[in-house]
PDB file of C-alpha atoms in Angstrom:
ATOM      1  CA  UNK A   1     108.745  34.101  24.644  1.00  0.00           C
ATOM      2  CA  UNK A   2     107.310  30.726  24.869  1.00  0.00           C
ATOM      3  CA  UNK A   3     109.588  27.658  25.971  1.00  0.00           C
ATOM      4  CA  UNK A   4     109.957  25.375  22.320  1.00  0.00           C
ATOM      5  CA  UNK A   5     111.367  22.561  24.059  1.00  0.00           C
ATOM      6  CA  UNK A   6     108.790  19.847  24.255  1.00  0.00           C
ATOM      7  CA  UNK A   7     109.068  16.193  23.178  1.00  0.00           C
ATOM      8  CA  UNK A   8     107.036  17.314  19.995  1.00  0.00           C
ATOM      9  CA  UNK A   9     109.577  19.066  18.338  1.00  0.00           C
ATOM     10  CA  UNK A  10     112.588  17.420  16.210  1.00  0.00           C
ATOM     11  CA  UNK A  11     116.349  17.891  15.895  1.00  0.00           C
ATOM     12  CA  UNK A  12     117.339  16.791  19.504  1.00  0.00           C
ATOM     13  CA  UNK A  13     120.833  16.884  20.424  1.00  0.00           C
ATOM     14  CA  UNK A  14     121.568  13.793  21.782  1.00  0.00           C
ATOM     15  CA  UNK A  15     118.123  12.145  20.585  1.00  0.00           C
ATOM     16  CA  UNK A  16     118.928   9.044  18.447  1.00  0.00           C
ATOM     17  CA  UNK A  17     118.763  10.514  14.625  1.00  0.00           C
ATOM     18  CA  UNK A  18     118.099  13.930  16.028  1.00  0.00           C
ATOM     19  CA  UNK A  19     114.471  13.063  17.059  1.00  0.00           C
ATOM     20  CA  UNK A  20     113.220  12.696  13.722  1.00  0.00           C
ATOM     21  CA  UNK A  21     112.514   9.512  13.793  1.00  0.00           C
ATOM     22  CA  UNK A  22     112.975   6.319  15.301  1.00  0.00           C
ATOM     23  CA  UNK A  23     113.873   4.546  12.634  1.00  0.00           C
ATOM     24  CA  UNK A  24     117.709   4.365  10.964  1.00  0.00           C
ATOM     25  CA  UNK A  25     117.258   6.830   8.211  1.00  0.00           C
ATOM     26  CA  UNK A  26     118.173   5.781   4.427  1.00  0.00           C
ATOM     27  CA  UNK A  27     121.464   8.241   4.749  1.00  0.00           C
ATOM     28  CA  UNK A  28     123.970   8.968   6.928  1.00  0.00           C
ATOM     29  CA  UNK A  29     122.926  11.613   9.726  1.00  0.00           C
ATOM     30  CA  UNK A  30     126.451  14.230   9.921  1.00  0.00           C
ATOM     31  CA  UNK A  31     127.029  14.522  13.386  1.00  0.00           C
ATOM     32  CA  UNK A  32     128.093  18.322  12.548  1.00  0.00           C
ATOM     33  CA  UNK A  33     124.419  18.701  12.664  1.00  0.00           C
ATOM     34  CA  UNK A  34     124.226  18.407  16.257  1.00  0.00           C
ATOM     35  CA  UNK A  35     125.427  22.113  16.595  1.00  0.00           C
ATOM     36  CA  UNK A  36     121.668  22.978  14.976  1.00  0.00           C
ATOM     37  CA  UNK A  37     119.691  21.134  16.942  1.00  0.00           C
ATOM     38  CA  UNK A  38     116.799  23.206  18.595  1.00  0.00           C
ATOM     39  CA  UNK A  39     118.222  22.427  22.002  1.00  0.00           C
ATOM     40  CA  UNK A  40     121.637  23.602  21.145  1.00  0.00           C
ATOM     41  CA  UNK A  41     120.489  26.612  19.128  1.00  0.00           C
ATOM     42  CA  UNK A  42     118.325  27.950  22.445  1.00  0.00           C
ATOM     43  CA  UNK A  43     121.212  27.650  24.403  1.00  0.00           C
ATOM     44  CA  UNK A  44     123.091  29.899  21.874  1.00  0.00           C
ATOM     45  CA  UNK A  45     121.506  34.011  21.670  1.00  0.00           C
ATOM     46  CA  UNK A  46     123.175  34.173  18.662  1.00  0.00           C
ATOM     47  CA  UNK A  47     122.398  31.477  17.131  1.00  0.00           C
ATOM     48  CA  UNK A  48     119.905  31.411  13.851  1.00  0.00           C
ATOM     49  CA  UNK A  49     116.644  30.265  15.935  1.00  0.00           C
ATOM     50  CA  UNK A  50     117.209  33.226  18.274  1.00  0.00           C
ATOM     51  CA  UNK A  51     118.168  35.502  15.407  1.00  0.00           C
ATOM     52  CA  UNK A  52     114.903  34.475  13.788  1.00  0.00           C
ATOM     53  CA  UNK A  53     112.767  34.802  16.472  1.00  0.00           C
ATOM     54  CA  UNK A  54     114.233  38.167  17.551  1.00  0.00           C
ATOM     55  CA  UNK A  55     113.663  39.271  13.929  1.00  0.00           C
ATOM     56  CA  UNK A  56     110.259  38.485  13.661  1.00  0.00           C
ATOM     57  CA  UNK A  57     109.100  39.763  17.084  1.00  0.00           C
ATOM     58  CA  UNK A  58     110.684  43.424  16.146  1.00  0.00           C
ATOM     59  CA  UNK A  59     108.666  42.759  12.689  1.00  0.00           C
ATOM     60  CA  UNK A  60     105.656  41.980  14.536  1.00  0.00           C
ATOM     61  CA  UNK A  61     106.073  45.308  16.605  1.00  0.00           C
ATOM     62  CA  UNK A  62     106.234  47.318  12.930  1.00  0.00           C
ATOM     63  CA  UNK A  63     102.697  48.192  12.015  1.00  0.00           C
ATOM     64  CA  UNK A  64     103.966  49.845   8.966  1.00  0.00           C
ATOM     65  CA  UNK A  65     105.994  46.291   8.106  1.00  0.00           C
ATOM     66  CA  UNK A  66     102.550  44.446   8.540  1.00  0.00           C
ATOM     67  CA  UNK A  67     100.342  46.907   6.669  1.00  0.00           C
ATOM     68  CA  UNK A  68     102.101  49.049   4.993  1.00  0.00           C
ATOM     69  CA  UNK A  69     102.200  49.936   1.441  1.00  0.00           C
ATOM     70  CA  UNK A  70     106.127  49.334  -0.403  1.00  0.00           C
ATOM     71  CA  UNK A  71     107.861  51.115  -3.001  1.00  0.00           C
ATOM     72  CA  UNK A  72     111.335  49.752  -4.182  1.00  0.00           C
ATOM     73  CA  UNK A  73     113.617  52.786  -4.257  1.00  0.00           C
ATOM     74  CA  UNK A  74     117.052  50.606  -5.675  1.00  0.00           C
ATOM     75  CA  UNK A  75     117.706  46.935  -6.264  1.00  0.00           C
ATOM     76  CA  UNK A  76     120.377  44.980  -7.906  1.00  0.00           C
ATOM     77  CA  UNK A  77     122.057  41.451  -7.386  1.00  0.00           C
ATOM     78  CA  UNK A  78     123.468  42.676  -4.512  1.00  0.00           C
ATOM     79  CA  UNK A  79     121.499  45.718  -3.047  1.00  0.00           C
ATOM     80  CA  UNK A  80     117.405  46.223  -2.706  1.00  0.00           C
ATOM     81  CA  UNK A  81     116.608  49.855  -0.847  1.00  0.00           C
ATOM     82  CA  UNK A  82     112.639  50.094  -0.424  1.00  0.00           C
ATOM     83  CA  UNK A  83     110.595  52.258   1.428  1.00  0.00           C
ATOM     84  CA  UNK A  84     107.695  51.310   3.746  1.00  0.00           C
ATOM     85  CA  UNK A  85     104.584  53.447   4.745  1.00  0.00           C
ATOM     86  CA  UNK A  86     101.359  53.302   6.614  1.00  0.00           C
ATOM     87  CA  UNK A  87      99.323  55.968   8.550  1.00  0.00           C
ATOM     88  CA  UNK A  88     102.191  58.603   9.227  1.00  0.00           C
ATOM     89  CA  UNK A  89     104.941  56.631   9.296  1.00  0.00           C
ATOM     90  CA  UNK A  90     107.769  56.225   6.985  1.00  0.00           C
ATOM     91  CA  UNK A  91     110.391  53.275   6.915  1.00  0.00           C
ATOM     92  CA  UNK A  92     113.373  52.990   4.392  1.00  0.00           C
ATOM     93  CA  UNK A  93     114.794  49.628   4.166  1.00  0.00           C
ATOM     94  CA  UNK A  94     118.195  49.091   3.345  1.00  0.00           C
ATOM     95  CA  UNK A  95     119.486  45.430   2.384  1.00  0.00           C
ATOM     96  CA  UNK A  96     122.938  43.868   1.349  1.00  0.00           C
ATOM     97  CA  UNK A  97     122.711  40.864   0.291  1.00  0.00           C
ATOM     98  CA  UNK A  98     125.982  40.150  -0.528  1.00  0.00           C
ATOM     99  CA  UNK A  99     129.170  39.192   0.961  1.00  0.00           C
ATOM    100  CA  UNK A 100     131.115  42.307   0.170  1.00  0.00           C
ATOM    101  CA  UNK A 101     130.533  46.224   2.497  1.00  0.00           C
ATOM    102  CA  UNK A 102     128.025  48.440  -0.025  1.00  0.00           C
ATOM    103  CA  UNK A 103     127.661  51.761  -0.568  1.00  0.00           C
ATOM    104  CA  UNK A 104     124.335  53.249  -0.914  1.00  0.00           C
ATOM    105  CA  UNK A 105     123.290  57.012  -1.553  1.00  0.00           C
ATOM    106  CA  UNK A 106     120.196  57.378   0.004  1.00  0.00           C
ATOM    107  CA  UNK A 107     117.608  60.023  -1.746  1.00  0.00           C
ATOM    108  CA  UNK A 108     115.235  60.799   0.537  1.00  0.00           C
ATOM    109  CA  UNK A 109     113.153  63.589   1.281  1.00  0.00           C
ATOM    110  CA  UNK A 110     114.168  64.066   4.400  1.00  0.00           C
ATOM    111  CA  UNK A 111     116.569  62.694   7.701  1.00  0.00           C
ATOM    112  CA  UNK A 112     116.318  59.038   8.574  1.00  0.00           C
ATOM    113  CA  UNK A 113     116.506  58.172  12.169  1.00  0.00           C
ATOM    114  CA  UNK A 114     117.928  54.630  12.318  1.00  0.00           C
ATOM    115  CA  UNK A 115     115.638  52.253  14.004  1.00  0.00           C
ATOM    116  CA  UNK A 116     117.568  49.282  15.964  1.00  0.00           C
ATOM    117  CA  UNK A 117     117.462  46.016  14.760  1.00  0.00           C
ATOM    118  CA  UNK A 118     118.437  42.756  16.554  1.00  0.00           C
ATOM    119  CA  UNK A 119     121.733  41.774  15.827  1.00  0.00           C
ATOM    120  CA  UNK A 120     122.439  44.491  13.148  1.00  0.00           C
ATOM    121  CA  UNK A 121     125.298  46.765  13.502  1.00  0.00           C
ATOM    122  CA  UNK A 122     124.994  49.221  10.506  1.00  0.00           C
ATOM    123  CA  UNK A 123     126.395  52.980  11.289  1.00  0.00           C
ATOM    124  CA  UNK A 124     123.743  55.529  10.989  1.00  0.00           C
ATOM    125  CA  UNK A 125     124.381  57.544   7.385  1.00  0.00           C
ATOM    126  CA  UNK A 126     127.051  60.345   6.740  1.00  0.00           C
ATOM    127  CA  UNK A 127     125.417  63.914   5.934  1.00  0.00           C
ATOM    128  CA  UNK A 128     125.365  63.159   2.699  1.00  0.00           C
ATOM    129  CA  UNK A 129     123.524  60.433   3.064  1.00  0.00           C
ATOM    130  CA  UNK A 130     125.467  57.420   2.369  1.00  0.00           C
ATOM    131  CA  UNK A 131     124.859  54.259   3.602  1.00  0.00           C
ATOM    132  CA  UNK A 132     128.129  51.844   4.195  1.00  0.00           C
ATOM    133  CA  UNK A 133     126.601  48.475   4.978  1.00  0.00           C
ATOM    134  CA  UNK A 134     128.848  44.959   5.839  1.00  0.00           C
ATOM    135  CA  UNK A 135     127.936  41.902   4.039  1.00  0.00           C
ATOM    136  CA  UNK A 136     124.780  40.796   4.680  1.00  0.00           C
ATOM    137  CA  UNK A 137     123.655  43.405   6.996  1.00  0.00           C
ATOM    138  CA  UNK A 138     120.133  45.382   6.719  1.00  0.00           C
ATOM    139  CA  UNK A 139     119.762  49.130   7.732  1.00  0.00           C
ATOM    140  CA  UNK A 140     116.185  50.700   9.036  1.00  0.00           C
ATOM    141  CA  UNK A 141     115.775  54.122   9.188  1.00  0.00           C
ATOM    142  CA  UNK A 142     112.197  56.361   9.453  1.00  0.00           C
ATOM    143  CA  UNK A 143     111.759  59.379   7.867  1.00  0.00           C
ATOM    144  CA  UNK A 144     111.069  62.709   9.720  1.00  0.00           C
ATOM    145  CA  UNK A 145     109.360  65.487   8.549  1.00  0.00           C
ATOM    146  CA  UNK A 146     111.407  68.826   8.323  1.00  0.00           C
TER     147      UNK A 146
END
């Protein structure tokens, strides 16, 4: 992964109004702020710039996330299941976007093998195929042919 620490990029640490300028800005900069600076945050491998970039390589290693056709299976204001496919390969998608664990039946044709995601820790699913997801988590899993 490339190095992102040149003088070109903003939100320095210690860089007088985070390296966005040189200028006193028109409001107050919260030095809580500091903590999300892009220096700081490479420092940190679980911070949200790692997270992100860890996320998007293992999407960029997903032909069937690229290209794929979708199909939303379930979705609510809290819950979205959808199911990704391209070629022979089969992805079901699992999201909960809420602060609160979920349960979610899956109905699929056959077994999902869970695919590992950075920095997701959802358990595979029971037989009968339920899914018991923490807040905020996302479970992957690609369907096998019987």
């Amino acid at each position: 992964m490339a190095n992102h620490t040149s003088s070109k990029h903003p939100w320095k640490e210690n860089a007088p109004f985070f390296g966005f300028s040189t200028q006193s800005p028109w409001l107050p900069i919260d030095d809580e702020h500091n903590a999300f600076s892009i220096d700081a945050q490479q420092q940190d491998p679980h911070s949200t710039l790692n997270f992100t970039r860890e996320m998007l390589a293992w999407r960029q290693q997903q032909t069937v996330l690229r290209e794929g056709s979708c199909r939303i299976l379930a979705f609510n204001e809290a819950l979205m299941v959808f199911e990704r496919h391209h070629a022979s390969q089969t992805l079901v998608i699992a999201i909960n976007g809420s602060n609160q664990e979920a349960t979610i039946r899956l109905n699929v044709p056959s077994p999902a093998q869970r695919l590992p995601l950075p920095h997701m820790h959802v358990s595979a699913p029971t037989e009968n195929d339920v899914l018991h997801p923490s807040p905020w988590q996302v479970w992957v899993g690609e369907l096998h042919s019987n």
